XYZ file of C-alpha atoms in Angstrom:
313
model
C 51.242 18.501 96.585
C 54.693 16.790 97.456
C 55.233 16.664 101.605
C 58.727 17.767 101.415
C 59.433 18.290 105.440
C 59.639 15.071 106.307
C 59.875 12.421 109.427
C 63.726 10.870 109.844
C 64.217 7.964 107.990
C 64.495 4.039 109.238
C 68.181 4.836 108.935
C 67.284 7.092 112.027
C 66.328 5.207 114.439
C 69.503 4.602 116.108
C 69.612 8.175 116.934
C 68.392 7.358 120.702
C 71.644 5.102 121.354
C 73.968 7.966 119.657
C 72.208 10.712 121.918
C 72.753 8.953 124.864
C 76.574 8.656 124.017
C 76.559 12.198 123.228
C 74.586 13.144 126.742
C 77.800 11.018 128.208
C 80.490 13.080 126.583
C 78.763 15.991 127.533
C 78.627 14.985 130.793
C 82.374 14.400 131.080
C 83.266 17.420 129.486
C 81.536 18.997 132.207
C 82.604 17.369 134.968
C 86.295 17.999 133.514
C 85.992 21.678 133.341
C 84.710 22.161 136.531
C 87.643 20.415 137.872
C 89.844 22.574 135.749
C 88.427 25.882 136.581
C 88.119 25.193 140.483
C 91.821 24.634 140.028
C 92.110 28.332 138.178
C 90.238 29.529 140.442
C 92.393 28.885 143.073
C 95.577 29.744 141.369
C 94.018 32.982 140.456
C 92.882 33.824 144.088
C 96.365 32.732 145.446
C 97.812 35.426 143.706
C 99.802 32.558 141.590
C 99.332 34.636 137.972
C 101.463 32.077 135.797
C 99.563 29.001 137.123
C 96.426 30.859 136.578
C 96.993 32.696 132.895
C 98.414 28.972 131.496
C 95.146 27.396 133.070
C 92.394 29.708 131.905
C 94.063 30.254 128.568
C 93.937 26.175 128.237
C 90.293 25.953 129.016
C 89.607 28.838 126.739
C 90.979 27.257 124.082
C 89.084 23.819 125.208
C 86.101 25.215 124.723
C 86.017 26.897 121.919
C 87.349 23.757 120.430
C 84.097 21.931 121.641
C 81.431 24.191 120.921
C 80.948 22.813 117.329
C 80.416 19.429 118.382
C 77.294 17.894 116.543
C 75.209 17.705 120.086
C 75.830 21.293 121.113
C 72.533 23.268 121.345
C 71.741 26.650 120.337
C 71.565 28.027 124.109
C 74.612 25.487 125.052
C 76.759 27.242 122.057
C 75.932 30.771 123.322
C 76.693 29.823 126.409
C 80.494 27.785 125.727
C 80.816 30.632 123.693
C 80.515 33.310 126.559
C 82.788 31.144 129.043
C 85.773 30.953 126.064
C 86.075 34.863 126.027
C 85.527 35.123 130.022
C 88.510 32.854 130.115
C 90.401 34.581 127.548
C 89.698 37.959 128.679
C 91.197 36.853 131.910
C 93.934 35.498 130.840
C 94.869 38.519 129.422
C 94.385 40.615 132.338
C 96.676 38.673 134.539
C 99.222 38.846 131.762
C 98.436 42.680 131.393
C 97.851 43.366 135.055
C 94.662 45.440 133.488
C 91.654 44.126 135.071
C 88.947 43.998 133.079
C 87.273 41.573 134.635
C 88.107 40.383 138.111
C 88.894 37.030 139.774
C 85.377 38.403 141.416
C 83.491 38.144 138.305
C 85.185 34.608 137.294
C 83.995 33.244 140.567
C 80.358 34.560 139.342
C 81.369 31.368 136.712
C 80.812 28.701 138.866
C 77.355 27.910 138.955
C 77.302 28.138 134.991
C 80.079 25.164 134.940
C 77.508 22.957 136.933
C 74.886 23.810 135.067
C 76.404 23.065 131.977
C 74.727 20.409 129.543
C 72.018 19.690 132.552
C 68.948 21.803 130.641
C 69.223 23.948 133.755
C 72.071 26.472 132.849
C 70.765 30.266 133.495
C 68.816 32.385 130.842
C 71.317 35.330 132.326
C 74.897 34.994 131.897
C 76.619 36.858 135.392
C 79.508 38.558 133.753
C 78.613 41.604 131.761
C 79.583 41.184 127.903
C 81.707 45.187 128.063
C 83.868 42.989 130.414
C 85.105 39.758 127.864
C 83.329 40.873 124.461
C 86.858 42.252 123.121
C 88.905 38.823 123.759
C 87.477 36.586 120.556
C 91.369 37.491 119.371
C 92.808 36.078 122.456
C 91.051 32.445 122.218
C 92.595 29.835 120.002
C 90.828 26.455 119.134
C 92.896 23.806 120.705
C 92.136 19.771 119.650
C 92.333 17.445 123.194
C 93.347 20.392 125.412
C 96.189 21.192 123.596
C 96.932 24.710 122.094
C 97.371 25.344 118.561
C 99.489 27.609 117.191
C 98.340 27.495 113.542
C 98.404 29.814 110.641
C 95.758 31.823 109.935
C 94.695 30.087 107.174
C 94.217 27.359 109.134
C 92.740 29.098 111.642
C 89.752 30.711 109.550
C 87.560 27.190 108.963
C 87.660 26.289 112.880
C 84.081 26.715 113.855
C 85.375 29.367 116.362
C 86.916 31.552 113.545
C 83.549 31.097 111.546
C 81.471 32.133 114.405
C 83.585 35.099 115.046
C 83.558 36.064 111.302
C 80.053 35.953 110.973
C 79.374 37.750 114.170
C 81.345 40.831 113.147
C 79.178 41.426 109.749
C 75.334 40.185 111.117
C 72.882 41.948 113.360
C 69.817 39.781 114.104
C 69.471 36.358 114.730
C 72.600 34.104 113.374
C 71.820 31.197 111.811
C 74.593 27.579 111.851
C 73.175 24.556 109.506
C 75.351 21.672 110.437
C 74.902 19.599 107.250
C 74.839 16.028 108.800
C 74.378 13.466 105.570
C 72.814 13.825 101.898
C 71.651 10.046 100.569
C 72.664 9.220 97.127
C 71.939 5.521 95.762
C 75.572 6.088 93.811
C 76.975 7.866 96.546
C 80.492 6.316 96.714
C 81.149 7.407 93.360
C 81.574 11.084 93.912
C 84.763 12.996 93.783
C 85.135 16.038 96.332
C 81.760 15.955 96.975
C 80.753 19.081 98.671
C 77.666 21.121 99.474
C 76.748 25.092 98.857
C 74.098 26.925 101.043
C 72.135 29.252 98.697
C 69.662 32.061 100.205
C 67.885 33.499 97.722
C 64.746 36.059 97.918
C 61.396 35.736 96.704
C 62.399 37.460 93.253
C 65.184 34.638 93.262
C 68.103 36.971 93.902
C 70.888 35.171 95.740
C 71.504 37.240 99.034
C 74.337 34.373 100.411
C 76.415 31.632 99.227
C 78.246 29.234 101.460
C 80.511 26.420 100.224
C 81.215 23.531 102.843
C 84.778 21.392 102.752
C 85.297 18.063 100.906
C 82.644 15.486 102.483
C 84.531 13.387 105.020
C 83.228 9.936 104.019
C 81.507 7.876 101.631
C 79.147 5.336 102.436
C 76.830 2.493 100.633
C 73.845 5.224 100.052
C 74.822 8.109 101.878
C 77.763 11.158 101.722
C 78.718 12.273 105.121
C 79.388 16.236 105.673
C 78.986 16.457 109.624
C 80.094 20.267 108.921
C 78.426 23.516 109.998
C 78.392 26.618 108.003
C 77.573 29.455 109.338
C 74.380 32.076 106.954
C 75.952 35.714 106.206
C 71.939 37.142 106.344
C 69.975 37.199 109.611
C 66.968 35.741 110.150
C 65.284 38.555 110.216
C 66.376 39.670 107.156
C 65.558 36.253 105.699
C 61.947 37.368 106.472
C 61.603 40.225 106.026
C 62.439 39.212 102.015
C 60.712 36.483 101.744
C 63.426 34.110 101.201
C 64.231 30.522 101.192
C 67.430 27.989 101.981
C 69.069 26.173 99.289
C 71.275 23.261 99.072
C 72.934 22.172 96.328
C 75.296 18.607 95.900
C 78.418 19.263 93.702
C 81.584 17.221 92.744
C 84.092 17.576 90.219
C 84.210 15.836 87.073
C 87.889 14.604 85.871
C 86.718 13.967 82.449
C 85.040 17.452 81.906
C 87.210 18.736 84.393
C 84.842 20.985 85.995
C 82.667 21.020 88.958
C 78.507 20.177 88.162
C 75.954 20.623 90.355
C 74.455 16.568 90.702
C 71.130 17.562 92.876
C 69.424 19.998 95.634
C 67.235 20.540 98.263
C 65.259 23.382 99.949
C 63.113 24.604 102.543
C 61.398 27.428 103.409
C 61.724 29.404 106.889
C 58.723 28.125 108.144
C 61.000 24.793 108.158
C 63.738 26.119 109.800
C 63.176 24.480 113.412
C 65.883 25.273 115.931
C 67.619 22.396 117.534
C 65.715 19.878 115.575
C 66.747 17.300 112.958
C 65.389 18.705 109.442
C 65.278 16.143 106.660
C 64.552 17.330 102.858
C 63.460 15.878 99.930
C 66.031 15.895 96.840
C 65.780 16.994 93.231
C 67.010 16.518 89.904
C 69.278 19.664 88.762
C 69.321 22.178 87.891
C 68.631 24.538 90.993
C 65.472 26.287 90.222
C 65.344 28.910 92.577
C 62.049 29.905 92.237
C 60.856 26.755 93.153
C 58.859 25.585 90.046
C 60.181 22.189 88.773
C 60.284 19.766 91.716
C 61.172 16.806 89.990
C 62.552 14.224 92.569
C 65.827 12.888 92.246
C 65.233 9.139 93.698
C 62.105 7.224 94.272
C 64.345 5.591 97.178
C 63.550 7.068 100.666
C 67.086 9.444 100.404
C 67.117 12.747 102.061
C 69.330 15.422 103.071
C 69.727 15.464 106.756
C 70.530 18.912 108.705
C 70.535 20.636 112.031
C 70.135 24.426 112.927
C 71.281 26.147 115.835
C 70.196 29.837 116.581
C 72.808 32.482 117.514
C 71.172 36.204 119.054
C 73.539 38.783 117.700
């Protein structure tokens, strides 16, 4: 039998160098918002309400903004998460002058903004979720700090909007795939090149379906996604049917003028590793979703490359 789980590829092993960049950004990021919310926080104990609603609406929308980033993990998305809506809610008490939640409960904040992106941050979050669960509404993505006002259209394929989506029709474990990079030996030649997230059961009966946007960029043997989409089913209920992740490679044909399915991938849950780099094998279409014909689709060393996060709903 085929070892389809595999280690990351040669390709791979500059991952170190990017990680460390990544642990940098981080780092500012945090350093940044603790700035920014010391400077709420005194606004909002000053009794200066303005100062205070502009500035924790800002970071609000700041962080949801960055909590799709490619390094973010699983307990650091919960987390950004959780500080977004505290801010919101907030915000929207000081503009309401009904107080939810309390400049008391923001100061309760603090030690979660150094802890940030250190491996340290709390397994209990201080504020209680009756107190800032209502304001996913009130936060709006915002790219470099600044606040979008965008349709909402727009709006619904920001990673918060997904999250939020998904979060009002799941119970159980949530899970995020960020499809990183599929390699192709032909992979420049693909037009809209995009990927759909099958889960099927064990009788092969497809229980989601998620489509990801255009790839954003061609290279010499690989086409980058970089994108997260976000499973409809729980983990749970994953198991408890005995089901298994599918991905499938598409891209329109102008002469045929229809979209074809060029290759796939799967994995089973036993697979699924939170907060880990996943790397698949690829076959030849067409999708067999009972998992019969495994006929490879290169003898090069391609894979599709993937990340999971963990949400607890």
């Amino acid at each position: 039998a085929v070892a389809r789980f595999l280690p990351c590829c040669a390709e791979c092993e500059e991952v170190p160098r990017t990680s460390a960049m990544a642990m940098s950004e981080k780092e500012q990021l945090r350093l940044s918002w603790m700035t920014q919310f010391n400077k709420a926080q005194q606004h909002d104990s000053w009794g200066q309400v303005v100062e205070a609603q502009e500035d924790y609406q800002s970071m609000a929308a700041q962080i949801a903004a960055k909590q799709g980033l490619p390094t973010i993990t699983s307990k650091e998305k919960d987390i950004l998460h959780r500080l977004a809506l505290c801010l919101g809610a907030r915000a929207q008490a000081l503009r309401t002058m009904h107080e939810n939640i309390t400049v008391t409960d923001m100061k309760c904040l603090v030690p979660i903004f150094e802890a940030l992106f250190t491996g340290t941050e709390p397994d209990i979050f201080p504020v209680d979720a009756s107190k800032y669960q209502f304001a996913a509404s009130m936060v709006k993505p915002s790219t470099e700090g600044e606040i979008i006002c965008a349709d909402a259209e727009d709006e619904s394929s920001t990673d918060w909007h997904q999250r939020q989506a998904v979060l009002r029709t799941v119970r159980g474990t949530v899970v995020c795939f960020r499809i990183e990079k599929i390699g192709l030996k032909d992979a420049q030649e693909y037009i809209d090149p995009f990927m759909t997230v099958l889960v099927a059961d064990a009788r092969a009966n497809i229980l989601d379906s998620r489509d990801t946007n255009f790839a954003s960029e061609r290279r010499a043997t690989h086409v980058m996604f970089n994108q997260q989409v976000y499973l409809n089913v729980s983990l749970e209920d994953m198991e408890r049917s005995g089901a298994a992740i599918f991905f499938e490679f598409k891209h329109y044909k102008p002469k045929k003028k229809k979209i074809s399915t060029r290759c796939w991938a799967f994995m089973e849950l036993t697979e699924l590793k939170r907060d880990e780099e996943i790397v698949l094998e690829i076959y030849h279409k067409p999708t067999d979703l009972k998992k019969k014909k495994l006929n490879l689709h290169s003898e090069k060393p391609l894979y599709l490359h993937l990340f999971a996060t963990f949400i607890s709903n």
